[in-house]
CSV table of C-alpha atoms in Angstrom, one decimal:
chain,number,residue,atom,x,y,z
F,436,MET,CA,59.3,-141.2,85.8
F,437,ASP,CA,55.9,-142.9,86.3
F,438,GLU,CA,55.7,-146.4,84.8
F,439,ALA,CA,52.1,-146.0,83.7
F,440,ILE,CA,52.6,-143.1,81.4
F,441,ARG,CA,52.8,-142.8,77.6
F,442,CYS,CA,54.7,-140.0,75.9
F,443,THR,CA,54.6,-138.1,72.6
F,444,SER,CA,57.5,-136.9,70.5
F,445,GLU,CA,56.2,-133.4,71.3
F,446,HIS,CA,57.0,-134.1,75.0
F,447,GLU,CA,53.5,-134.5,76.4
F,448,TRP,CA,52.7,-137.4,78.8
F,449,VAL,CA,49.3,-139.1,79.2
F,450,ARG,CA,48.2,-141.4,82.0
F,451,ALA,CA,44.9,-143.3,82.0
F,452,GLU,CA,43.0,-142.6,85.3
F,453,GLU,CA,39.5,-143.8,86.0
F,454,GLY,CA,38.7,-143.9,82.3
F,455,PHE,CA,40.0,-140.5,81.6
F,456,ALA,CA,43.4,-139.5,80.2
F,457,VAL,CA,45.4,-137.0,82.3
F,458,VAL,CA,47.8,-135.0,80.2
F,459,GLY,CA,50.9,-133.0,81.1
F,460,LEU,CA,54.4,-132.0,80.0
F,461,THR,CA,57.3,-134.3,80.5
F,462,ASP,CA,60.2,-133.5,82.9
F,463,TYR,CA,62.5,-133.2,80.0
F,464,ALA,CA,60.2,-130.6,78.4
F,465,GLN,CA,59.8,-128.5,81.5
F,466,GLY,CA,63.6,-128.6,82.0
F,467,GLU,CA,64.2,-127.4,78.5
F,468,LEU,CA,61.7,-124.6,78.8
F,469,GLY,CA,62.9,-123.3,82.1
F,470,ASP,CA,60.7,-121.1,84.3
F,471,ILE,CA,57.1,-121.5,83.2
F,472,VAL,CA,55.1,-118.4,83.7
F,473,TYR,CA,51.8,-119.0,81.9
F,474,VAL,CA,49.7,-121.9,80.7
F,475,GLU,CA,46.8,-121.2,78.4
F,476,LEU,CA,44.2,-123.9,79.1
F,477,PRO,CA,41.4,-125.1,76.8
F,478,GLU,CA,37.7,-124.7,77.5
F,479,ILE,CA,36.0,-127.6,79.3
F,480,GLY,CA,34.0,-129.5,76.6
F,481,ALA,CA,36.2,-128.5,73.8
F,482,ARG,CA,37.1,-131.4,71.4
F,483,PHE,CA,40.6,-132.1,70.1
F,484,GLU,CA,41.9,-134.6,67.6
F,485,LYS,CA,45.1,-136.4,68.3
F,486,GLY,CA,48.0,-134.1,67.4
F,487,GLU,CA,45.9,-130.9,67.5
F,488,VAL,CA,47.1,-127.9,69.5
F,489,PHE,CA,44.9,-127.5,72.7
F,490,GLY,CA,46.9,-124.9,74.6
F,491,THR,CA,50.1,-123.0,74.9
F,492,ILE,CA,52.8,-122.8,77.5
F,493,GLU,CA,55.0,-119.8,78.1
F,494,SER,CA,58.4,-119.7,79.7
F,495,VAL,CA,60.2,-116.4,80.4
F,496,LYS,CA,61.9,-116.7,77.0
F,497,SER,CA,59.6,-118.8,74.8
F,498,VAL,CA,56.1,-119.8,73.8
F,499,SER,CA,55.3,-123.4,72.9
F,500,ASP,CA,52.2,-125.2,71.7
F,501,ILE,CA,50.8,-128.1,73.6
F,502,TYR,CA,49.5,-130.9,71.4
F,503,SER,CA,46.8,-133.3,72.4
F,504,PRO,CA,48.4,-136.8,72.7
F,505,ILE,CA,45.0,-138.5,71.9
F,506,SER,CA,41.6,-137.5,70.6
F,507,GLY,CA,38.9,-136.6,73.1
F,508,GLU,CA,36.9,-134.0,74.9
F,509,VAL,CA,38.2,-131.8,77.7
F,510,HIS,CA,36.7,-133.1,81.0
F,511,ALA,CA,38.7,-130.9,83.4
F,512,VAL,CA,41.6,-128.5,83.4
F,513,ASN,CA,44.1,-127.8,86.2
F,514,HIS,CA,42.9,-124.4,87.4
F,515,GLU,CA,45.8,-124.3,89.9
F,516,LEU,CA,48.1,-123.5,86.9
F,517,GLU,CA,46.4,-120.1,86.4
F,518,ALA,CA,47.9,-118.8,89.6
F,519,HIS,CA,50.8,-121.2,89.8
F,520,PRO,CA,52.2,-122.2,86.4
F,521,GLU,CA,55.4,-123.1,88.2
F,522,LEU,CA,53.8,-126.3,89.3
F,523,VAL,CA,54.7,-127.6,85.8
F,524,ASN,CA,58.4,-127.1,86.7
F,525,GLN,CA,58.0,-128.3,90.3
F,526,ASP,CA,55.9,-131.5,89.9
F,527,CYS,CA,55.2,-132.1,86.2
F,528,TYR,CA,53.7,-135.6,86.6
F,529,HIS,CA,51.3,-134.9,89.4
F,530,ALA,CA,50.4,-131.4,90.7
F,531,GLY,CA,51.5,-129.9,87.4
F,532,TRP,CA,49.0,-131.9,85.2
F,533,ILE,CA,47.3,-129.8,82.5
F,534,VAL,CA,44.1,-131.3,81.3
F,535,LYS,CA,41.9,-134.4,81.7
F,536,LEU,CA,40.4,-135.8,78.5
F,537,ASP,CA,37.4,-138.0,77.9
F,538,MET,CA,39.0,-140.3,75.4
F,539,SER,CA,37.2,-141.0,72.2
F,540,ASP,CA,39.4,-144.0,71.4
F,541,PRO,CA,41.5,-145.4,74.3
F,542,SER,CA,43.4,-147.6,71.8
F,543,GLU,CA,45.2,-144.5,70.6
F,544,LEU,CA,47.2,-144.8,73.8
F,545,ASP,CA,48.9,-147.8,72.4
F,546,ASP,CA,50.4,-145.8,69.6
F,547,LEU,CA,52.4,-143.6,72.0
F,548,MET,CA,55.8,-144.2,73.4
F,549,THR,CA,56.3,-146.1,76.7
F,550,ASP,CA,58.4,-144.3,79.3
F,551,ALA,CA,61.4,-146.4,78.3
F,552,GLU,CA,60.9,-145.6,74.6
F,553,TYR,CA,60.6,-141.9,75.5
F,554,GLU,CA,63.8,-142.0,77.6
F,555,GLU,CA,65.6,-143.4,74.6
F,556,PHE,CA,64.0,-140.9,72.3
F,557,ILE,CA,65.2,-137.9,74.3
F,558,SER,CA,68.7,-139.3,74.9
F,559,GLY,CA,69.0,-140.1,71.2
F,560,GLY,CA,69.0,-136.6,69.9
F,561,ALA,CA,65.6,-135.2,70.4
F,562,GLU,CA,65.0,-131.7,69.0
F,563,GLU,CA,66.2,-128.9,71.1
P,90,MET,CA,76.5,-118.0,60.5
P,91,SER,CA,80.2,-118.7,60.2
P,92,GLN,CA,82.1,-120.1,63.1
P,93,ILE,CA,80.5,-119.7,66.5
P,94,LYS,CA,82.8,-117.6,68.7
P,95,LYS,CA,83.6,-118.4,72.3
P,96,THR,CA,84.6,-116.0,75.1
P,97,GLN,CA,87.5,-116.5,77.5
P,98,LEU,CA,85.0,-117.9,80.0
P,99,THR,CA,83.1,-120.4,77.9
P,100,SER,CA,84.7,-123.4,79.7
P,101,GLU,CA,83.8,-121.8,83.1
P,102,HIS,CA,80.1,-121.6,82.0
P,103,GLU,CA,80.2,-125.2,80.9
P,104,ARG,CA,81.8,-126.3,84.1
P,105,LEU,CA,79.0,-124.4,86.0
P,106,GLY,CA,76.3,-126.2,84.1
P,107,GLY,CA,75.2,-123.3,82.0
P,108,LYS,CA,72.7,-124.0,79.3
P,109,MET,CA,74.6,-122.8,76.2
P,110,VAL,CA,73.0,-121.3,73.1
P,111,GLU,CA,74.2,-119.5,70.0
P,112,PHE,CA,73.5,-115.8,70.4
P,113,GLY,CA,74.5,-113.3,67.7
P,114,GLY,CA,77.4,-115.5,66.6
P,115,TRP,CA,78.5,-116.3,70.1
P,116,TRP,CA,78.3,-119.5,72.2
P,117,MET,CA,76.8,-118.1,75.5
P,118,PRO,CA,75.0,-119.3,78.6
P,119,VAL,CA,71.3,-118.5,78.4
P,120,ARG,CA,70.8,-119.6,82.0
P,121,PHE,CA,72.4,-121.5,84.9
P,122,ARG,CA,69.9,-122.2,87.7
P,123,GLY,CA,66.9,-120.6,86.0
P,124,ILE,CA,66.0,-117.1,84.7
P,125,VAL,CA,63.7,-116.1,87.5
P,126,GLU,CA,66.1,-117.2,90.3
P,127,GLU,CA,69.0,-115.4,88.6
P,128,HIS,CA,66.9,-112.3,88.0
P,129,GLN,CA,66.0,-112.2,91.7
P,130,ALA,CA,69.5,-112.8,92.8
P,131,VAL,CA,70.6,-109.6,90.9
P,132,ARG,CA,67.8,-107.6,92.4
P,133,SER,CA,68.3,-108.7,95.9
P,134,GLY,CA,72.0,-109.7,96.2
P,135,ALA,CA,74.3,-109.8,93.2
P,136,GLY,CA,74.9,-111.6,89.9
P,137,LEU,CA,78.0,-112.2,87.7
P,138,PHE,CA,77.8,-111.8,84.0
P,139,ASP,CA,80.3,-112.7,81.3
P,140,VAL,CA,80.0,-109.9,78.8
P,141,SER,CA,83.3,-110.6,77.0
P,142,HIS,CA,81.4,-110.9,73.7
P,143,MET,CA,80.9,-107.2,73.7
P,144,GLY,CA,83.1,-105.3,71.2
P,145,GLU,CA,85.8,-102.8,72.2
P,146,ILE,CA,87.1,-100.3,69.6
P,147,LEU,CA,89.8,-97.8,70.6
P,148,ILE,CA,90.3,-94.5,68.9
P,149,THR,CA,93.5,-92.7,69.5
P,150,GLY,CA,95.5,-89.8,68.1
P,151,PRO,CA,95.5,-86.0,68.2
P,152,ASP,CA,92.1,-85.9,66.5
P,153,ALA,CA,90.5,-88.7,68.5
P,154,LEU,CA,88.1,-86.4,70.4
P,155,ARG,CA,87.0,-84.4,67.4
P,156,PHE,CA,86.4,-87.6,65.3
P,157,THR,CA,84.6,-89.6,68.0
P,158,ASN,CA,82.3,-86.6,68.5
P,159,THR,CA,81.3,-86.7,64.8
P,160,ILE,CA,80.3,-90.4,64.8
P,161,VAL,CA,78.1,-90.4,68.0
P,162,THR,CA,75.0,-88.5,69.0
P,163,ASN,CA,76.0,-87.6,72.6
P,164,ASN,CA,78.6,-85.0,73.4
P,165,VAL,CA,82.0,-86.7,74.1
P,166,GLU,CA,83.5,-83.3,74.8
P,167,LYS,CA,81.7,-83.2,78.1
P,168,LEU,CA,83.4,-86.3,79.4
P,169,GLU,CA,85.6,-85.9,82.4
P,170,PRO,CA,88.9,-87.8,82.4
P,171,ASP,CA,87.4,-90.7,84.3
P,172,GLN,CA,84.0,-90.7,82.8
P,173,ALA,CA,81.9,-92.8,80.4
P,174,LEU,CA,78.7,-92.0,78.5
P,175,TYR,CA,75.9,-93.8,76.8
P,176,THR,CA,75.2,-92.8,73.2
P,177,CYS,CA,73.9,-93.8,69.8
P,178,MET,CA,75.9,-93.9,66.5
P,179,CYS,CA,73.8,-93.1,63.5
P,180,TYR,CA,73.6,-93.4,59.8
P,181,GLN,CA,73.1,-90.3,57.6
P,182,SER,CA,69.4,-91.2,57.6
P,183,GLY,CA,69.2,-90.9,61.4
P,184,GLY,CA,68.7,-94.6,61.7
P,185,ILE,CA,70.9,-96.3,64.4
P,186,VAL,CA,74.1,-98.1,63.6
P,187,ASP,CA,74.5,-99.1,67.3
P,188,ASP,CA,74.1,-98.0,70.9
P,189,LEU,CA,77.3,-98.0,72.9
P,190,LEU,CA,79.4,-96.7,75.8
P,191,VAL,CA,82.2,-94.3,75.2
P,192,TYR,CA,85.0,-94.2,77.8
P,193,ARG,CA,87.5,-91.3,77.9
P,194,LEU,CA,90.7,-93.1,78.6
P,195,PRO,CA,94.2,-91.4,79.0
P,196,GLU,CA,95.2,-92.9,75.6
P,197,GLY,CA,92.0,-92.1,73.7
P,198,TYR,CA,88.3,-93.1,73.5
P,199,LEU,CA,87.2,-96.6,74.0
P,200,LEU,CA,83.9,-97.5,72.3
P,201,VAL,CA,82.1,-100.5,73.8
P,202,VAL,CA,79.6,-101.9,71.3
P,203,ASN,CA,77.1,-104.7,70.9
P,204,ALA,CA,78.7,-108.1,70.2
P,205,ALA,CA,76.8,-108.8,67.1
P,206,ASN,CA,77.6,-105.4,65.7
P,207,THR,CA,81.3,-105.3,66.3
P,208,GLU,CA,82.4,-105.9,62.8
P,209,LYS,CA,79.8,-103.7,61.3
P,210,ASP,CA,80.6,-100.8,63.7
P,211,TYR,CA,84.4,-101.2,63.1
P,212,GLY,CA,83.8,-101.1,59.4
P,213,TRP,CA,81.6,-98.0,59.7
P,214,ILE,CA,84.0,-96.2,61.8
P,215,VAL,CA,87.0,-96.9,59.6
P,216,GLU,CA,85.0,-95.9,56.5
P,217,HIS,CA,84.3,-92.5,58.1
P,218,ALA,CA,87.7,-91.9,59.6
P,219,GLU,CA,88.9,-88.3,59.4
P,220,GLY,CA,92.0,-86.6,60.7
P,221,ASP,CA,95.0,-87.8,62.6
P,222,ILE,CA,93.6,-90.9,64.3
P,223,GLN,CA,94.2,-94.6,64.7
P,224,ILE,CA,91.3,-97.0,65.1
P,225,ALA,CA,91.9,-100.4,66.6
P,226,ASN,CA,89.4,-103.3,67.1
P,227,GLU,CA,90.6,-104.7,70.4
P,228,SER,CA,87.5,-106.8,71.0
P,229,ASP,CA,89.4,-110.1,71.1
P,230,ASP,CA,91.8,-108.9,73.7
P,231,TYR,CA,89.2,-107.8,76.3
P,232,ILE,CA,87.6,-109.9,79.0
P,233,GLN,CA,84.5,-108.1,80.3
P,234,ILE,CA,82.8,-109.2,83.5
P,235,ALA,CA,79.8,-107.4,84.9
P,236,LEU,CA,79.1,-107.6,88.7
P,237,GLN,CA,75.6,-106.3,89.3
P,238,GLY,CA,73.4,-106.0,92.3
P,239,PRO,CA,73.0,-104.1,95.6
P,240,ARG,CA,75.8,-106.1,97.2
P,241,ALA,CA,78.3,-105.6,94.3
P,242,ALA,CA,80.6,-103.1,96.0
P,243,GLU,CA,80.9,-105.3,99.1
P,244,ILE,CA,81.9,-108.2,96.9
P,245,LEU,CA,84.4,-106.4,94.8
P,246,ALA,CA,86.1,-104.3,97.5
P,247,PRO,CA,88.3,-107.1,99.0
P,248,LEU,CA,89.6,-108.0,95.5
P,249,THR,CA,90.9,-104.6,94.6
P,250,ASP,CA,93.1,-101.8,96.0
P,251,GLU,CA,90.8,-99.2,94.4
P,252,ASN,CA,88.5,-97.2,96.7
P,253,LEU,CA,85.2,-98.2,95.1
P,254,ASP,CA,83.3,-95.5,97.0
P,255,ALA,CA,85.2,-92.9,94.9
P,256,ILE,CA,83.9,-94.3,91.6
P,257,ARG,CA,80.6,-92.6,90.9
P,258,PHE,CA,77.9,-93.9,88.5
P,259,TYR,CA,79.1,-93.8,84.9
P,260,HIS,CA,82.7,-93.2,86.0
P,261,TYR,CA,85.6,-95.6,86.1
P,262,ALA,CA,89.1,-96.1,87.7
P,263,LYS,CA,92.1,-97.9,86.2
P,264,GLY,CA,93.0,-100.2,89.0
P,265,ASP,CA,93.5,-103.9,89.7
P,266,VAL,CA,91.2,-106.8,90.3
P,267,THR,CA,92.9,-109.9,91.9
P,268,GLY,CA,96.2,-108.1,91.1
P,269,LEU,CA,95.5,-107.9,87.4
P,270,PRO,CA,95.3,-104.4,85.7
P,271,ALA,CA,91.6,-103.5,85.0
P,272,ILE,CA,89.2,-100.8,84.1
P,273,ILE,CA,86.6,-100.8,86.9
P,274,SER,CA,83.6,-99.0,85.6
P,275,ARG,CA,80.5,-98.2,87.7
P,276,THR,CA,78.0,-99.0,84.9
P,277,GLY,CA,75.6,-101.8,84.0
P,278,TYR,CA,72.5,-103.0,82.2
P,279,THR,CA,70.4,-104.0,85.1
P,280,GLY,CA,69.3,-100.9,87.0
P,281,GLU,CA,71.2,-102.1,90.1
P,282,ASP,CA,74.4,-100.7,91.5
P,283,GLY,CA,77.4,-102.6,90.1
P,284,PHE,CA,80.5,-102.7,88.0
P,285,GLU,CA,81.7,-103.7,84.6
P,286,VAL,CA,85.3,-104.8,84.8
P,287,TYR,CA,87.4,-104.8,81.7
P,288,LEU,CA,90.8,-106.5,81.5
P,289,LYS,CA,93.0,-107.8,78.8
P,290,GLY,CA,93.9,-111.5,78.8
P,291,GLY,CA,93.0,-115.0,78.0
P,292,GLU,CA,91.2,-117.9,79.7
P,293,ALA,CA,93.6,-118.0,82.6
P,294,GLU,CA,93.1,-114.4,83.6
P,295,ALA,CA,89.4,-114.6,82.9
P,296,ALA,CA,88.9,-117.7,85.1
P,297,ARG,CA,91.0,-116.1,87.9
P,298,VAL,CA,88.8,-113.1,88.2
P,299,TRP,CA,85.6,-114.9,87.6
P,300,ARG,CA,86.3,-117.6,90.2
P,301,ALA,CA,87.6,-115.1,92.8
P,302,LEU,CA,84.4,-113.0,92.4
P,303,LEU,CA,82.1,-116.0,92.7
P,304,GLU,CA,84.0,-117.2,95.8
P,305,GLN,CA,84.0,-113.7,97.4
P,306,GLY,CA,80.3,-113.3,96.6
P,307,LYS,CA,79.0,-116.5,98.0
P,308,PRO,CA,78.0,-115.0,101.4
P,309,PHE,CA,76.1,-112.3,99.5
P,310,GLY,CA,74.1,-114.6,97.3
P,311,LEU,CA,76.2,-114.0,94.1
P,312,VAL,CA,75.4,-116.4,91.3
P,313,PRO,CA,76.4,-116.6,87.6
P,314,ILE,CA,73.8,-115.1,85.3
P,315,GLY,CA,72.9,-116.0,81.8
P,316,LEU,CA,71.6,-114.0,78.8
P,317,GLY,CA,68.0,-114.8,79.7
P,318,ALA,CA,68.0,-112.9,83.0
P,319,ARG,CA,70.2,-110.2,81.4
P,320,ASP,CA,67.3,-109.6,79.1
P,321,THR,CA,64.6,-109.5,81.7
P,322,LEU,CA,66.7,-107.2,83.9
P,323,ARG,CA,67.4,-104.7,81.2
P,324,LEU,CA,63.8,-104.8,80.0
P,325,GLU,CA,62.4,-104.0,83.5
P,326,MET,CA,64.6,-100.9,83.2
P,327,GLY,CA,63.4,-100.0,79.7
P,328,TYR,CA,67.0,-100.2,78.4
P,329,MET,CA,67.2,-100.7,74.7
P,330,LEU,CA,68.3,-103.9,72.9
P,331,TYR,CA,69.8,-103.3,69.5
P,332,GLY,CA,68.1,-105.3,66.8
P,333,ASN,CA,64.8,-105.2,68.8
P,334,ASP,CA,64.0,-101.8,70.1
P,335,ILE,CA,66.5,-99.8,68.0
P,336,THR,CA,67.6,-100.7,64.5
P,337,GLN,CA,68.8,-99.0,61.3
P,338,ASP,CA,65.1,-98.1,60.7
P,339,THR,CA,64.5,-96.3,64.0
P,340,THR,CA,66.1,-93.0,65.1
P,341,PRO,CA,67.2,-92.1,68.6
P,342,LEU,CA,64.4,-89.5,68.8
P,343,GLU,CA,61.7,-92.2,68.0
P,344,ALA,CA,63.3,-94.5,70.6
P,345,GLY,CA,63.1,-91.9,73.4
P,346,LEU,CA,66.9,-91.4,73.3
P,347,GLY,CA,66.7,-87.7,72.8
P,348,TRP,CA,68.6,-87.3,76.0
P,349,VAL,CA,71.7,-88.8,74.4
P,350,THR,CA,71.2,-86.9,71.1
P,351,LYS,CA,72.9,-83.5,71.4
P,352,LEU,CA,71.6,-81.7,68.2
P,353,LYS,CA,73.3,-78.4,69.3
P,354,LYS,CA,76.8,-79.9,69.9
P,355,GLY,CA,77.9,-79.4,66.3
P,356,PRO,CA,78.0,-81.6,63.2
P,357,PHE,CA,77.7,-85.4,63.5
P,358,ILE,CA,76.6,-88.1,61.2
P,359,GLY,CA,72.8,-88.2,61.1
P,360,ARG,CA,72.3,-84.8,62.6
P,361,ASP,CA,70.7,-83.2,59.6
P,362,ALA,CA,68.2,-86.0,59.3
P,363,LEU,CA,67.4,-85.9,63.0
P,364,LEU,CA,67.0,-82.1,62.9
P,365,ARG,CA,64.5,-82.5,60.1
P,366,GLN,CA,62.7,-85.2,62.0
P,367,LYS,CA,62.5,-83.1,65.0
P,368,GLU,CA,61.1,-80.2,63.0
P,369,GLN,CA,58.6,-82.3,61.1
P,370,GLY,CA,57.5,-84.3,64.1
P,371,LEU,CA,57.8,-88.1,64.8
P,372,ARG,CA,55.5,-90.5,63.0
P,373,LYS,CA,56.0,-93.2,65.6
P,374,SER,CA,57.7,-93.5,69.0
P,375,LEU,CA,58.5,-96.1,71.6
P,376,ILE,CA,56.1,-96.7,74.3
P,377,ALA,CA,56.2,-98.9,77.4
P,378,PHE,CA,53.3,-100.9,78.6
P,379,THR,CA,52.2,-103.7,80.9
P,380,VAL,CA,49.5,-106.2,79.9
P,381,GLU,CA,46.7,-107.8,82.0
P,382,GLY,CA,47.4,-111.4,83.0
P,383,ARG,CA,50.5,-113.5,82.9
P,384,SER,CA,50.8,-114.0,79.2
P,385,ALA,CA,53.7,-112.0,77.8
P,386,PRO,CA,53.8,-109.7,74.8
P,387,ARG,CA,56.6,-110.8,72.5
P,388,HIS,CA,58.8,-109.3,69.7
P,389,GLY,CA,56.7,-108.7,66.6
P,390,TYR,CA,53.2,-108.9,68.2
P,391,PRO,CA,50.8,-106.2,66.9
P,392,LEU,CA,50.0,-103.2,69.1
P,393,LEU,CA,46.3,-102.3,68.8
P,394,LEU,CA,44.3,-99.2,69.4
P,395,ASP,CA,40.6,-99.9,69.5
P,396,GLY,CA,41.2,-103.2,67.8
P,397,GLU,CA,43.3,-101.7,64.9
P,398,THR,CA,47.0,-102.3,64.4
P,399,HIS,CA,49.0,-99.1,65.0
P,400,GLY,CA,52.4,-100.5,65.9
P,401,GLU,CA,54.4,-103.4,67.0
P,402,VAL,CA,56.0,-104.9,70.1
P,403,THR,CA,59.8,-104.7,69.9
P,404,SER,CA,60.7,-106.4,73.2
P,405,GLY,CA,58.4,-108.2,75.6
P,406,THR,CA,58.7,-110.7,78.5
P,407,PHE,CA,57.2,-111.9,81.7
P,408,SER,CA,58.7,-109.5,84.3
P,409,PRO,CA,59.9,-111.5,87.4
P,410,SER,CA,59.7,-108.4,89.6
P,411,LEU,CA,56.3,-107.2,88.5
P,412,GLU,CA,54.9,-110.8,87.9
P,413,ARG,CA,53.2,-109.7,84.7
P,414,GLY,CA,53.9,-109.2,81.0
P,415,ILE,CA,55.8,-106.0,80.1
P,416,GLY,CA,56.8,-104.7,76.7
P,417,LEU,CA,58.2,-101.9,74.6
P,418,GLY,CA,56.9,-101.1,71.1
P,419,TYR,CA,56.5,-98.4,68.5
P,420,LEU,CA,53.1,-96.9,68.3
P,421,SER,CA,52.1,-94.3,65.7
P,422,THR,CA,52.0,-90.7,66.8
P,423,GLU,CA,48.5,-90.5,65.4
P,424,ALA,CA,47.3,-93.4,67.6
P,425,GLN,CA,49.0,-91.9,70.6
P,426,ALA,CA,47.1,-88.6,70.2
P,427,ARG,CA,43.8,-90.5,70.2
P,428,GLU,CA,41.8,-91.7,73.2
P,429,GLY,CA,41.3,-95.4,72.9
P,430,ILE,CA,41.9,-98.8,74.3
P,431,LEU,CA,45.4,-100.0,73.9
P,432,ALA,CA,45.9,-103.8,73.5
P,433,VAL,CA,48.4,-106.3,72.3
P,434,ASN,CA,47.4,-109.0,69.9
P,435,ILE,CA,48.8,-112.1,71.7
P,436,ARG,CA,48.4,-115.0,69.3
P,437,GLY,CA,45.0,-113.8,68.0
P,438,LYS,CA,43.7,-112.6,71.4
P,439,SER,CA,43.4,-108.9,72.1
P,440,VAL,CA,44.9,-108.5,75.6
P,441,PRO,CA,44.4,-105.1,77.2
P,442,ALA,CA,47.5,-103.1,77.9
P,443,SER,CA,48.3,-100.0,80.0
P,444,ARG,CA,50.9,-97.4,79.1
P,445,VAL,CA,53.4,-96.9,81.9
P,446,SER,CA,56.4,-94.7,82.4
P,447,LEU,CA,59.9,-96.2,82.5
P,448,PRO,CA,61.5,-97.9,84.2
P,449,PHE,CA,59.0,-100.7,84.8
P,450,TYR,CA,60.9,-101.6,88.0
P,451,LYS,CA,61.4,-98.5,90.1
P,452,GLN,CA,63.4,-99.9,93.1
P,453,GLY,CA,66.7,-100.4,91.4
P,454,SER,CA,69.7,-99.8,93.7
P,455,HIS,CA,71.5,-97.4,91.4
P,456,LEU,CA,68.5,-95.1,91.1
């Protein structure tokens, strides 16, 4: 796992990059979901509050919401996922990123789990 | 749910790293390597399924044929001594108790029913028992392993003395597998060539056959398959799933199972209601459709015609073979008669759908 990321209890990760927040799904989450076949991406410019649903992700068997780890405006989305949603399975922390947010309050990052805290969270009986 | 049941192969699945889930009261693997990879293994090589959770009910006695024929919709009288058939079992209302296979065995008729329905079916059959028959629920005694895929016969052949070429589709032979007595049936739930092997025994016998097949199948790409790929494989063929596509509130005629409903064979439970329904016409029937894009229709999503709800999706998934969403659902007859734009309401979005003929996947090796 990447040292610089922060994670949510809903299994999103976020990484500050050039003033933006890049968001994706954790390795644990992609493993639990199995083969990802569709990622519904938000519109560029859409605003989301921390904890708000900004998209959905479908595996063969299930549909899950993706929650915004922090508040902000969608600056970019990973269009590669439209044709290749399996990138989330193959490289969830890099090629499988989902959105890039223009943060309204970067201090919100501090409320999220560090990678070490997240590791503990998922090994300590995270929801199925 | 009371106690979760395990099959004779549960420890094998755990050893192989299967992701285990509770399904219809059973502790079963939903996937091993991944649903798409397993799905493709069955379509191109072969896959091995533990289906020991299925129920087996044996009907014997002088009146076994007559009785069996009164509880199922298909005509059991037509069965050759080494043959099986697919059928429904109906309530008086015409609604479906279960869908099942009936094997004509030397000792009687073996009904292979859905795992979650075993107790219900057994109760229903006992309640309607007529004539000189015995009914035995042998579900706990049977191990059932399905070997499916275009390479299935090559994999099984070295492990049995039976001549597999002589077993035609929907026929069986009583033979041996790894020296253990077994029913070797050329049937399946995938659309591929393959076998369902029934044998009686416990964990030791189950593991022996399971491991021998996996070893023998290695050069042919054989891998263990979980319930996830079992579902995508069956849905690509348009095979029914009880509880989704067929229930006590749907009839075989509505489900497109008229081909296993022999209204002229003589009396059977549900026949009067089905005759009436046939005469009056169906109010809804099952349709098959694909959707645009990669988002999948799912059980319970509304089916729309020109934006209005006229039915509901009963099964839906992303199809690994077609690489798009596919589904089955009931659409009102009235809507079917109209010209209009079919769509599925996928979480609030109207996604255009196209009606197609079954099966969705037309290259299956048994076809």
